[in-house]
mmCIF file of C-alpha atoms and ligand atoms in Angstrom:
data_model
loop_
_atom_site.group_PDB
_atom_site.id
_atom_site.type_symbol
_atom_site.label_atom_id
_atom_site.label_comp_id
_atom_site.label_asym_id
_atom_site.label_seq_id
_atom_site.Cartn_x
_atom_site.Cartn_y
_atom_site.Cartn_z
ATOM 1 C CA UNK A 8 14.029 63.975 55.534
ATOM 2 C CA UNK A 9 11.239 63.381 52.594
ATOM 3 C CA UNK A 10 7.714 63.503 53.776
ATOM 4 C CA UNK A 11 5.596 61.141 52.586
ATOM 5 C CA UNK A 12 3.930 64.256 50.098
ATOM 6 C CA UNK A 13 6.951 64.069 48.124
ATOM 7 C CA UNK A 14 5.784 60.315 46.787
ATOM 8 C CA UNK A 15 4.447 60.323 43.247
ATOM 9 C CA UNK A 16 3.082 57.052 42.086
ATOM 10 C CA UNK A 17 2.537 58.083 38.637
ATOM 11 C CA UNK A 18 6.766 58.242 38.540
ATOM 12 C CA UNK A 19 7.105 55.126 39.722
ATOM 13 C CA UNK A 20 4.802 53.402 37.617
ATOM 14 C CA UNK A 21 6.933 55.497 34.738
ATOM 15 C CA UNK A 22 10.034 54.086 35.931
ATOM 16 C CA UNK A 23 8.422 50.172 36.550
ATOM 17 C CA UNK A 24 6.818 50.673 32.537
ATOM 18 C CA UNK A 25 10.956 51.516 31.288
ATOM 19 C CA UNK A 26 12.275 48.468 33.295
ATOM 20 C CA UNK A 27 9.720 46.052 32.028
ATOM 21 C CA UNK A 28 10.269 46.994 28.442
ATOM 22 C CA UNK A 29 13.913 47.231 28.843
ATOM 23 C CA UNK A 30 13.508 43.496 30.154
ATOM 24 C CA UNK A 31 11.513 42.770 27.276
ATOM 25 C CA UNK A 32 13.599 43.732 24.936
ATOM 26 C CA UNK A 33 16.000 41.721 26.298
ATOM 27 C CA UNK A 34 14.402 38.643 26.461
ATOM 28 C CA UNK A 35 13.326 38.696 23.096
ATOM 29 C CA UNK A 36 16.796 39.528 21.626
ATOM 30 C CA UNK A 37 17.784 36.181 23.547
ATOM 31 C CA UNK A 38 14.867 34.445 22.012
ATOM 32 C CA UNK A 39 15.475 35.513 18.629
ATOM 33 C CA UNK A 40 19.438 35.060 18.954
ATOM 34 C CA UNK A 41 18.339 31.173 19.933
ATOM 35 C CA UNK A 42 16.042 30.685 16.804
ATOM 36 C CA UNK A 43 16.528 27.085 14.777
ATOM 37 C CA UNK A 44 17.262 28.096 11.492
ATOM 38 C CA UNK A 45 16.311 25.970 8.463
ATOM 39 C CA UNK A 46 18.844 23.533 7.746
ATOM 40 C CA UNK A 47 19.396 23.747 3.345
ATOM 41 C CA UNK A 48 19.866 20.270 2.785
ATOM 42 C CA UNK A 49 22.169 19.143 -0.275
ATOM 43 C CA UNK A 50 20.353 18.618 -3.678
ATOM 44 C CA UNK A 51 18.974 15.084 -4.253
ATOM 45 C CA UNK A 52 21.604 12.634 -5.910
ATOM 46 C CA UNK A 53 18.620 11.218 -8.440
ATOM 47 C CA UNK A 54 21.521 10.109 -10.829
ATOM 48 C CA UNK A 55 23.862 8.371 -8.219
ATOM 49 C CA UNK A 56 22.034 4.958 -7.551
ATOM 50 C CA UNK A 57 19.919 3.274 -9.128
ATOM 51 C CA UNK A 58 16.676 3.597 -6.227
ATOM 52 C CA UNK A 59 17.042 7.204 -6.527
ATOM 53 C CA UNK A 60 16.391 7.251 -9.961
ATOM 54 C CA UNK A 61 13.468 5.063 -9.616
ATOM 55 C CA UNK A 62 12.011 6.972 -7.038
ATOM 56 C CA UNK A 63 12.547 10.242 -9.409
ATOM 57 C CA UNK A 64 10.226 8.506 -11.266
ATOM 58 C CA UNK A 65 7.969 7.133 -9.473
ATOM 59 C CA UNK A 66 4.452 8.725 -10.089
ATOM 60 C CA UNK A 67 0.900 7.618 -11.152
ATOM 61 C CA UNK A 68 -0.521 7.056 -14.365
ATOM 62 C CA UNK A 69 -4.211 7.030 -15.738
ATOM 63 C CA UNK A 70 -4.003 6.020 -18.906
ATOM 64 C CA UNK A 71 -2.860 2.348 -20.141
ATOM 65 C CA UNK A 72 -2.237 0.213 -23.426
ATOM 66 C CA UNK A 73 -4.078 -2.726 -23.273
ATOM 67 C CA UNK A 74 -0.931 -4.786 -23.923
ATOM 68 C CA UNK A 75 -0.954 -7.599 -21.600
ATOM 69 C CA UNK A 76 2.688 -8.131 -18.885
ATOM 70 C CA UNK A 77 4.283 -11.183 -19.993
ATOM 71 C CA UNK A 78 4.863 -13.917 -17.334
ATOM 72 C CA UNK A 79 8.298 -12.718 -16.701
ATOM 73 C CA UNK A 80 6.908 -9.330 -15.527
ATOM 74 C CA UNK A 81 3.652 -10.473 -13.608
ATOM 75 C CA UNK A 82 5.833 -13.131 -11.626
ATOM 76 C CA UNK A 83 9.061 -10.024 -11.105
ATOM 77 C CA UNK A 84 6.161 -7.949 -10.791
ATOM 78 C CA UNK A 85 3.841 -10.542 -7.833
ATOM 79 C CA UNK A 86 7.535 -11.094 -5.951
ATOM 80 C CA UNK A 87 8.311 -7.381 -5.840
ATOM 81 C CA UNK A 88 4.964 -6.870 -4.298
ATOM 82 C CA UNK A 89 4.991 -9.018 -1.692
ATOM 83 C CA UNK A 90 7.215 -12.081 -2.236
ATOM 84 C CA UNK A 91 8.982 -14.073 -0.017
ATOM 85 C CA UNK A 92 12.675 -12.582 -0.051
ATOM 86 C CA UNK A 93 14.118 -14.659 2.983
ATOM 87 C CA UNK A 94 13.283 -18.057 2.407
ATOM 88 C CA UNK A 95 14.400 -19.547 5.679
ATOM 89 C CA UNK A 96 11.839 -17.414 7.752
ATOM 90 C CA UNK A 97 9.257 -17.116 4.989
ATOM 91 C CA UNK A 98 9.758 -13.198 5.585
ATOM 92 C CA UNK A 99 8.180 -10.824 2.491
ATOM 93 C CA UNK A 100 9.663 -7.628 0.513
ATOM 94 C CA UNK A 101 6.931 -5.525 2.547
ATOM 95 C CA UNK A 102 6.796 -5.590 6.548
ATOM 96 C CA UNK A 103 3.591 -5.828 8.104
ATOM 97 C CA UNK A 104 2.923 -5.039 11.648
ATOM 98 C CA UNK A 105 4.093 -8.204 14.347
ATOM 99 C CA UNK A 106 4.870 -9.853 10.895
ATOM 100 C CA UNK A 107 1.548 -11.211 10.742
ATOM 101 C CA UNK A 108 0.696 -10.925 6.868
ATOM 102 C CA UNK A 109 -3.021 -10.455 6.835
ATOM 103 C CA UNK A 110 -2.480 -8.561 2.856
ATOM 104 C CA UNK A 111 -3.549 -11.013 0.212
ATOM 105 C CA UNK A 112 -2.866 -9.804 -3.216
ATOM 106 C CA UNK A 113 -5.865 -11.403 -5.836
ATOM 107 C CA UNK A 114 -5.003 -10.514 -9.276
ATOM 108 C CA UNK A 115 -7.237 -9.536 -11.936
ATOM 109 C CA UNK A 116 -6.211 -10.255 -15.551
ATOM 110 C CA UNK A 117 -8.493 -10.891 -18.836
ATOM 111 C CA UNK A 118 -8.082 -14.664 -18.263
ATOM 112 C CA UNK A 119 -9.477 -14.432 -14.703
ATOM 113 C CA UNK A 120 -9.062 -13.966 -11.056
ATOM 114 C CA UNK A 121 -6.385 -15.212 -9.199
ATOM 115 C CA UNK A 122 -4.769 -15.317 -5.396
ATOM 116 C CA UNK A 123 -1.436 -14.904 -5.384
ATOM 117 C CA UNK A 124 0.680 -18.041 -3.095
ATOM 118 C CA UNK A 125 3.783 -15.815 -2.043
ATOM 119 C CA UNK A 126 5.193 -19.229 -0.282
ATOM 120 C CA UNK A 127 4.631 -21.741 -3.474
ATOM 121 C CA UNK A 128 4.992 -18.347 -5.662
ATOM 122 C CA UNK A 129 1.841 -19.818 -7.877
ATOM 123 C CA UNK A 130 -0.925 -17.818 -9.343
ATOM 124 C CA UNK A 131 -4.429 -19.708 -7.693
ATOM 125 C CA UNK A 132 -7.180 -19.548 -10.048
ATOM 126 C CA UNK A 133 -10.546 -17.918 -8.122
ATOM 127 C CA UNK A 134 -12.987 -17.162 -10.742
ATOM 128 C CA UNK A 135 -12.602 -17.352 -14.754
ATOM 129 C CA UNK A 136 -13.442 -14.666 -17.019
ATOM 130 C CA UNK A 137 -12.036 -10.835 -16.793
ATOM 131 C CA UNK A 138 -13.630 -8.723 -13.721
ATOM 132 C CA UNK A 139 -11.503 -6.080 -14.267
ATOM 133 C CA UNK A 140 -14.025 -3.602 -15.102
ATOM 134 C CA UNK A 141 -15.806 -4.081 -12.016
ATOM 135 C CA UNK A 142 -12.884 -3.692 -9.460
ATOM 136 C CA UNK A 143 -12.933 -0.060 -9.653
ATOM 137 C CA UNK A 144 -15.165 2.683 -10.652
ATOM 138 C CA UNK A 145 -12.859 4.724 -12.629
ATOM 139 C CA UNK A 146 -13.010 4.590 -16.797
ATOM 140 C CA UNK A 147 -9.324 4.018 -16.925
ATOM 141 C CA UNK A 148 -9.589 0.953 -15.165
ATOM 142 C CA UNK A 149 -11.390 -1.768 -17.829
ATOM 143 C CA UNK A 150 -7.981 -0.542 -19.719
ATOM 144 C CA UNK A 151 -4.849 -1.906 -17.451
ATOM 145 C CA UNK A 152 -3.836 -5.406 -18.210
ATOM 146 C CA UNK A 153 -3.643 -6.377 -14.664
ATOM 147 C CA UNK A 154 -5.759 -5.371 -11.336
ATOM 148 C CA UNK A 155 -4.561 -5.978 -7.878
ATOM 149 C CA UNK A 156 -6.643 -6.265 -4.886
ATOM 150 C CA UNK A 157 -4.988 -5.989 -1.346
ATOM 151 C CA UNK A 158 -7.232 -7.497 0.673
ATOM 152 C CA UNK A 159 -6.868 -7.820 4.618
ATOM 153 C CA UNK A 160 -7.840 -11.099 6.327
ATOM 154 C CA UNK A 161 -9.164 -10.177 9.940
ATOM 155 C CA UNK A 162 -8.613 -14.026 11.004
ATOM 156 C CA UNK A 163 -4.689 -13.292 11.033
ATOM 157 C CA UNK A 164 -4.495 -10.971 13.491
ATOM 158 C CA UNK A 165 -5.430 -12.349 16.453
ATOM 159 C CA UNK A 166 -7.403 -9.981 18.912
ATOM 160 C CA UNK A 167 -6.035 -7.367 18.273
ATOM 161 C CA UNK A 168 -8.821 -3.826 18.344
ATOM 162 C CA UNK A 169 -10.625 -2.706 15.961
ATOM 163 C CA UNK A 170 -9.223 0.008 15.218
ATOM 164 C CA UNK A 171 -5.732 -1.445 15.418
ATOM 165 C CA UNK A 172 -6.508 -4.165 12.858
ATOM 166 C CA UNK A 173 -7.542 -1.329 10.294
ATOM 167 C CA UNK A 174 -4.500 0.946 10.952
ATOM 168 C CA UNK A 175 -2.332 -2.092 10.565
ATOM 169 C CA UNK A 176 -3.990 -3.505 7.353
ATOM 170 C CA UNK A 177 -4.167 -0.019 5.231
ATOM 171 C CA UNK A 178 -0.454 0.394 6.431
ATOM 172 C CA UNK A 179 0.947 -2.699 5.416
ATOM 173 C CA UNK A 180 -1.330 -2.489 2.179
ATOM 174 C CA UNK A 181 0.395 0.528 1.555
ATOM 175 C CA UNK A 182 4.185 -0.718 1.837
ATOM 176 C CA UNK A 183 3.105 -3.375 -0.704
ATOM 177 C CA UNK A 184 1.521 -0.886 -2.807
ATOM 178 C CA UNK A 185 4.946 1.240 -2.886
ATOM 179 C CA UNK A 186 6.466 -1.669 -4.030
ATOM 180 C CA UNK A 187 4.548 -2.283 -6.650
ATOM 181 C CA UNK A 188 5.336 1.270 -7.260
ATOM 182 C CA UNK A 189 9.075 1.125 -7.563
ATOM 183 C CA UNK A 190 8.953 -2.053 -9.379
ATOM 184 C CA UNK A 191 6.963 -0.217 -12.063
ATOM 185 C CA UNK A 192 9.101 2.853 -12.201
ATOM 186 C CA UNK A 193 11.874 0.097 -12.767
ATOM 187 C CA UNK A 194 10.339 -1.755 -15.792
ATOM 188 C CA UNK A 195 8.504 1.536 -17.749
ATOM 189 C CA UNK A 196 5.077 0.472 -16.664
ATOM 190 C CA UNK A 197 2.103 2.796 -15.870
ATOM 191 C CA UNK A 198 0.542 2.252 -12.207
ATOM 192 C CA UNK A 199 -2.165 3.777 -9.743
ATOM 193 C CA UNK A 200 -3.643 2.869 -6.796
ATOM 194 C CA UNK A 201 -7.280 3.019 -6.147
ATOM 195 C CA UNK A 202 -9.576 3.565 -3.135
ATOM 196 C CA UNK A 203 -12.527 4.199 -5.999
ATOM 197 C CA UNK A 204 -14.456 1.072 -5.713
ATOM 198 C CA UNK A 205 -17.788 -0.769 -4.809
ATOM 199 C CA UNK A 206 -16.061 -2.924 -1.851
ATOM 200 C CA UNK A 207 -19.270 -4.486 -1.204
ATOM 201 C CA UNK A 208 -20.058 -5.813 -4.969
ATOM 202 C CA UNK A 209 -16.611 -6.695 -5.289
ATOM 203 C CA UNK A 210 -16.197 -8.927 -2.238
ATOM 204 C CA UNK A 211 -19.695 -10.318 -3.526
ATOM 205 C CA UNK A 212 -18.062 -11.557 -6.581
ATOM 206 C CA UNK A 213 -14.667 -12.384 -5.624
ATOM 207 C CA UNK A 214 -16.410 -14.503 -3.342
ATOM 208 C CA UNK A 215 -14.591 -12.946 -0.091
ATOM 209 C CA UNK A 216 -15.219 -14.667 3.781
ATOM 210 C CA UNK A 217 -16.824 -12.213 6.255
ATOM 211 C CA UNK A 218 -13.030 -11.827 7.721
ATOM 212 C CA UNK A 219 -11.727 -10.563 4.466
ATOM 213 C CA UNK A 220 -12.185 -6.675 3.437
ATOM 214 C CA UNK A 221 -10.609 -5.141 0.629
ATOM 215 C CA UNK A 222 -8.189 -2.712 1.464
ATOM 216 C CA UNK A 223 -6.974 -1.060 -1.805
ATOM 217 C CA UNK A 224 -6.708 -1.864 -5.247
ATOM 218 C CA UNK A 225 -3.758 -1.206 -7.871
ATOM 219 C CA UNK A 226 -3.896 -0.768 -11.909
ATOM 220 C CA UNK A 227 -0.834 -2.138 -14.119
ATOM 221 C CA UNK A 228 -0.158 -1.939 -17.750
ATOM 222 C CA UNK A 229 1.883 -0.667 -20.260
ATOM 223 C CA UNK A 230 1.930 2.864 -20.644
ATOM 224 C CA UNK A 231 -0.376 4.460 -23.657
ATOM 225 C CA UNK A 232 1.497 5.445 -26.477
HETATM 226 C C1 LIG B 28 -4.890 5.620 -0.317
HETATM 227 C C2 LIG B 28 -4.888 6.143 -1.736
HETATM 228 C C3 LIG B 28 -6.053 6.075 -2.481
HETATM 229 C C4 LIG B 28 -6.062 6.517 -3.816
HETATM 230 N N1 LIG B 28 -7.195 6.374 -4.563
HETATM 231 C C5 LIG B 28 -7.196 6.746 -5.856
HETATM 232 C C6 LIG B 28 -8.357 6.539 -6.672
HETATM 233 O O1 LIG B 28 -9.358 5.999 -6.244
HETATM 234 N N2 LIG B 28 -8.305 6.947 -7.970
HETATM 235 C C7 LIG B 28 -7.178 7.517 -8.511
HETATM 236 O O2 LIG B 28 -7.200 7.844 -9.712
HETATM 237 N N3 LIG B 28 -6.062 7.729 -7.764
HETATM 238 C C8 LIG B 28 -6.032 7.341 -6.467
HETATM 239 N N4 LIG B 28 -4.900 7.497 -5.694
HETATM 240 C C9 LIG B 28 -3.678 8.054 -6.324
HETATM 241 C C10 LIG B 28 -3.453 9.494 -5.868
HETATM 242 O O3 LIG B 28 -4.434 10.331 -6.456
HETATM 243 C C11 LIG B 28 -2.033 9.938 -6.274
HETATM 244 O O4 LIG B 28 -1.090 9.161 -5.580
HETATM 245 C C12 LIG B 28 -1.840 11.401 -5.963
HETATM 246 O O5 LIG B 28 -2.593 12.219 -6.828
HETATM 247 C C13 LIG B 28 -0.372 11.825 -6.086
HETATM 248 O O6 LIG B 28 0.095 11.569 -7.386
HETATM 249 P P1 LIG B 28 1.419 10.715 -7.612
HETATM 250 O O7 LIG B 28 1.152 9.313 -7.114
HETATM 251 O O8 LIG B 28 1.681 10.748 -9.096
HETATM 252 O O9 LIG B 28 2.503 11.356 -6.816
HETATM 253 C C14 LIG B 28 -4.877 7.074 -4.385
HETATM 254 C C15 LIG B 28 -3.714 7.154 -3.592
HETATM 255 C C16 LIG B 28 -3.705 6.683 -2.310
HETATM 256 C C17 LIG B 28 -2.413 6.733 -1.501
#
């Protein structure tokens, strides 16, 4: 029979040490074996379809010609951003959140200012005379032919928060402003978008309501040569 001098706890801690880092071990072989590898996905078809190689080319540009966008290619240009594409429910090329719409586009060219009328697809005249200098404070932007102004209109959507209405507004200005994107990776035109501005001046001038706030603006033109 062992008397109880024969006990050595320094053993037995030995012996607990080896099981614990056999059982380790173990676990972390299982671990590792279980480990989600990256997945290599297939190389980009840019060639096969006609989007993809638009959006191989989609980028933004700086510099512009001062040529000005025929009618054509302001009216392609106004539809593509934010035209009506389903005529029987008055439904637009972008979404925007409970399809409420709040993005006006007004549209800076030399001649003037204008709000574009997605549902009569008409250019309204707001203010003669060219403010596109003054709807951004970047040099590049006196040069672009055209200026576009998202602007949000509070009084559309409803009572909704705060913070809501500015998450919806900046996200459905920026679906338009992809649009505008594509269309001018389609056509050879230079584009950028534009946080850079004095909102305040500018809503002075383009005579905004307190329920309208810019959201974004957008240079278009013709490339520079
Ligand atoms: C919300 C937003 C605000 C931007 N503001 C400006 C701006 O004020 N000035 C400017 O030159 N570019 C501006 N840009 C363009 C970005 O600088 C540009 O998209 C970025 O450098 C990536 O280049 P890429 O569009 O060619 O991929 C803005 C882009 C976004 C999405």
């Amino acid at each position: 029979m062992k008397s109880k001098a024969n006990f050595r706890p320094a053993g037995a801690i030995c012996l607990v040490g080896v099981f614990a880092t056999i059982l380790l071990f173990m676990v972390s072989t299982v671990a590792w074996a279980d480990e989600p590898k990256p997945v290599q996905l297939s190389k980009p078809r840019t060639a096969d379809s006609p989007l993809m190689q638009i959006l191989a080319k989609r980028s933004s540009a700086r510099t512009f010609s001062p040529q000005p966008l025929p009618m054509n290619v302001l009216s392609d240009l106004l539809w593509a951003a934010n035209g009506i594409n389903r005529p029987d429910s008055g439904r637009r090329t972008a979404p925007s959140a409970k399809n409420m719409q709040e993005i006006d586009i007004y549209v800076a060219t030399a001649e003037g200012l204008y709000l574009y009328d997605a549902k009569a697809h008409v250019l309204k005249p707001i203010l003669q005379g060219d403010i596109r200098a003054m709807t951004g404070t970047q040099a590049y932007v006196k040069d672009a032919a055209v200026q576009l102004l998202y602007v949000a209109d509070d009084s559309r959507m409803g009572t909704l928060k705060e913070q809501d209405k500015l998450v919806y507004a900046a996200a459905d200005t920026g679906f338009i402003s992809e649009n505008v994107y594509l269309f001018c990776a389609a056509e050879g035109l230079a584009t950028v978008v534009r946080a850079g501005m004095d909102r305040t001046a500018l809503a002075k001038l383009m005579k905004l309501t307190p329920d309208q706030r810019i959201v974004l603006a957008q240079s278009i033109g013709y490339p520079k040569k």
